[in-house]
């Protein structure tokens, strides 16, 4: 069934890929983005684009009648969330509550929300399940968890069909849509900047973790697999319920392994230097996505790290030559 949808943050990395996949599946999409971190030319052709605040602009559109909202727009820099928490409590929490209010007022039936592995904090056990304790270690994760709690109560009280997807480490690209952060903090794009000649070396944040090679382990998931989970979430959302799903491949790779994979893919030596641990970084974050597999019928199709890095590398080279 073709749905009429609003995608907040559709000019950003995950939002643009998801918009492209929604359009391909035959849905009608309006992208709302304030372009604070997104790019107007990242909005896929075929989507209508409204520049504006995720809550305000969405509220003024909802009267047109929509089947759902996919809410990607957010502040997402962990370090910044610690030095400027107000930006996260206002930009993420207050904005999302205002969005929920507008959806309640207009009777908009479905919401898919971009939550995060950062809601769990330092895990007690691995892989991380949705039933694991949520004790975020940074304001970014706390802000996303607060929104998850708000969604649960709005779903129960107002009949909203809501799904939160907790992303682990998203990477890769899809066609002309990929990671284009002005302030880049993520490992794979930073390593690829070294291969592109835009950065001298990559810093390994800590080599004294209790892992096989001493560097931190993360679960890298292809952005297309992630985006496709949103389409399934829309189909499987149930009125009055808020369901939460972890999205990862269930396999961990260390920082060293990621750098080595980038060397193989790019053919560049990629010098790496060990630096102190980054505050608040857990040693290992790996998802159990059993619930998404069982309830959504989701299955990652692009789980291979070499393929993920190869797609990110192709995108980085195309942008450089554009
Ligand atoms: N990392 C690193 N050097 C960098 C950037 C990241 O060693 O320049 C490490 C980081 O400490 C973490 C992993 O790479 O263990 C993934 O970090 P990223 O910021 O990509 O994602 P996060 O896991 O923080 O969401």
CSV table of N, CA and C and ligand atoms in Angstrom, one decimal, residues 169 185-187 190 203-205 216 218 220 255 278 281, ligand 1:
chain,number,residue,atom,x,y,z
A,169,UNK,N,26.3,1.1,14.4
A,169,UNK,CA,27.2,2.0,13.6
A,169,UNK,C,26.8,2.0,12.2
A,185,UNK,N,32.9,12.9,12.7
A,185,UNK,CA,33.5,12.2,13.9
A,185,UNK,C,33.5,10.7,13.7
A,186,UNK,N,32.9,10.2,12.7
A,186,UNK,CA,32.7,8.8,12.5
A,186,UNK,C,33.9,8.1,11.9
A,187,UNK,N,34.2,6.9,12.4
A,187,UNK,CA,35.5,6.2,12.1
A,187,UNK,C,35.7,6.0,10.5
A,190,UNK,N,36.3,9.1,8.4
A,190,UNK,CA,37.6,9.7,8.8
A,190,UNK,C,38.7,8.9,8.2
A,203,UNK,N,43.5,8.6,14.0
A,203,UNK,CA,43.8,8.4,15.5
A,203,UNK,C,43.0,7.2,15.9
A,204,UNK,N,43.6,6.3,16.6
A,204,UNK,CA,42.9,5.1,17.2
A,204,UNK,C,42.7,5.5,18.6
A,205,UNK,N,41.4,5.7,19.0
A,205,UNK,CA,41.1,6.1,20.3
A,205,UNK,C,41.1,5.0,21.3
A,216,UNK,N,38.6,-0.7,20.3
A,216,UNK,CA,37.1,-0.8,20.6
A,216,UNK,C,36.4,-1.5,19.4
A,218,UNK,N,32.8,-2.4,17.4
A,218,UNK,CA,31.5,-1.9,17.1
A,218,UNK,C,30.8,-2.8,16.0
A,220,UNK,N,28.9,-2.6,12.6
A,220,UNK,CA,28.7,-1.7,11.5
A,220,UNK,C,27.6,-2.3,10.6
A,255,UNK,N,38.4,-1.3,15.8
A,255,UNK,CA,38.9,-0.1,15.1
A,255,UNK,C,40.1,-0.6,14.2
A,278,UNK,N,38.5,7.9,23.9
A,278,UNK,CA,37.5,9.0,23.9
A,278,UNK,C,36.5,8.8,25.0
A,281,UNK,N,33.3,6.1,25.6
A,281,UNK,CA,33.3,5.1,24.6
A,281,UNK,C,33.3,3.7,25.3
B,1,LIG,N1,37.2,6.0,16.6
B,1,LIG,C1,38.6,6.1,16.5
B,1,LIG,N2,39.1,7.2,15.8
B,1,LIG,C2,38.4,8.1,15.2
B,1,LIG,C3,37.0,8.0,15.3
B,1,LIG,C4,36.4,6.9,16.0
B,1,LIG,O1,39.3,5.3,17.0
B,1,LIG,O2,38.9,9.0,14.6
B,1,LIG,C5,36.6,4.9,17.3
B,1,LIG,C6,35.7,5.2,18.4
B,1,LIG,O3,36.4,5.5,19.6
B,1,LIG,C7,34.8,4.0,18.5
B,1,LIG,C8,34.7,3.5,17.0
B,1,LIG,O4,35.9,4.1,16.4
B,1,LIG,O5,35.3,3.0,19.2
B,1,LIG,C9,33.5,4.0,16.3
B,1,LIG,O6,33.3,5.4,16.5
B,1,LIG,P1,32.3,6.3,15.7
B,1,LIG,O7,32.4,7.7,16.2
B,1,LIG,O8,32.4,6.0,14.3
B,1,LIG,O9,30.9,5.7,16.2
B,1,LIG,P2,30.3,5.5,17.7
B,1,LIG,O10,30.6,4.1,18.0
B,1,LIG,O11,30.9,6.5,18.6
B,1,LIG,O12,28.8,5.7,17.5
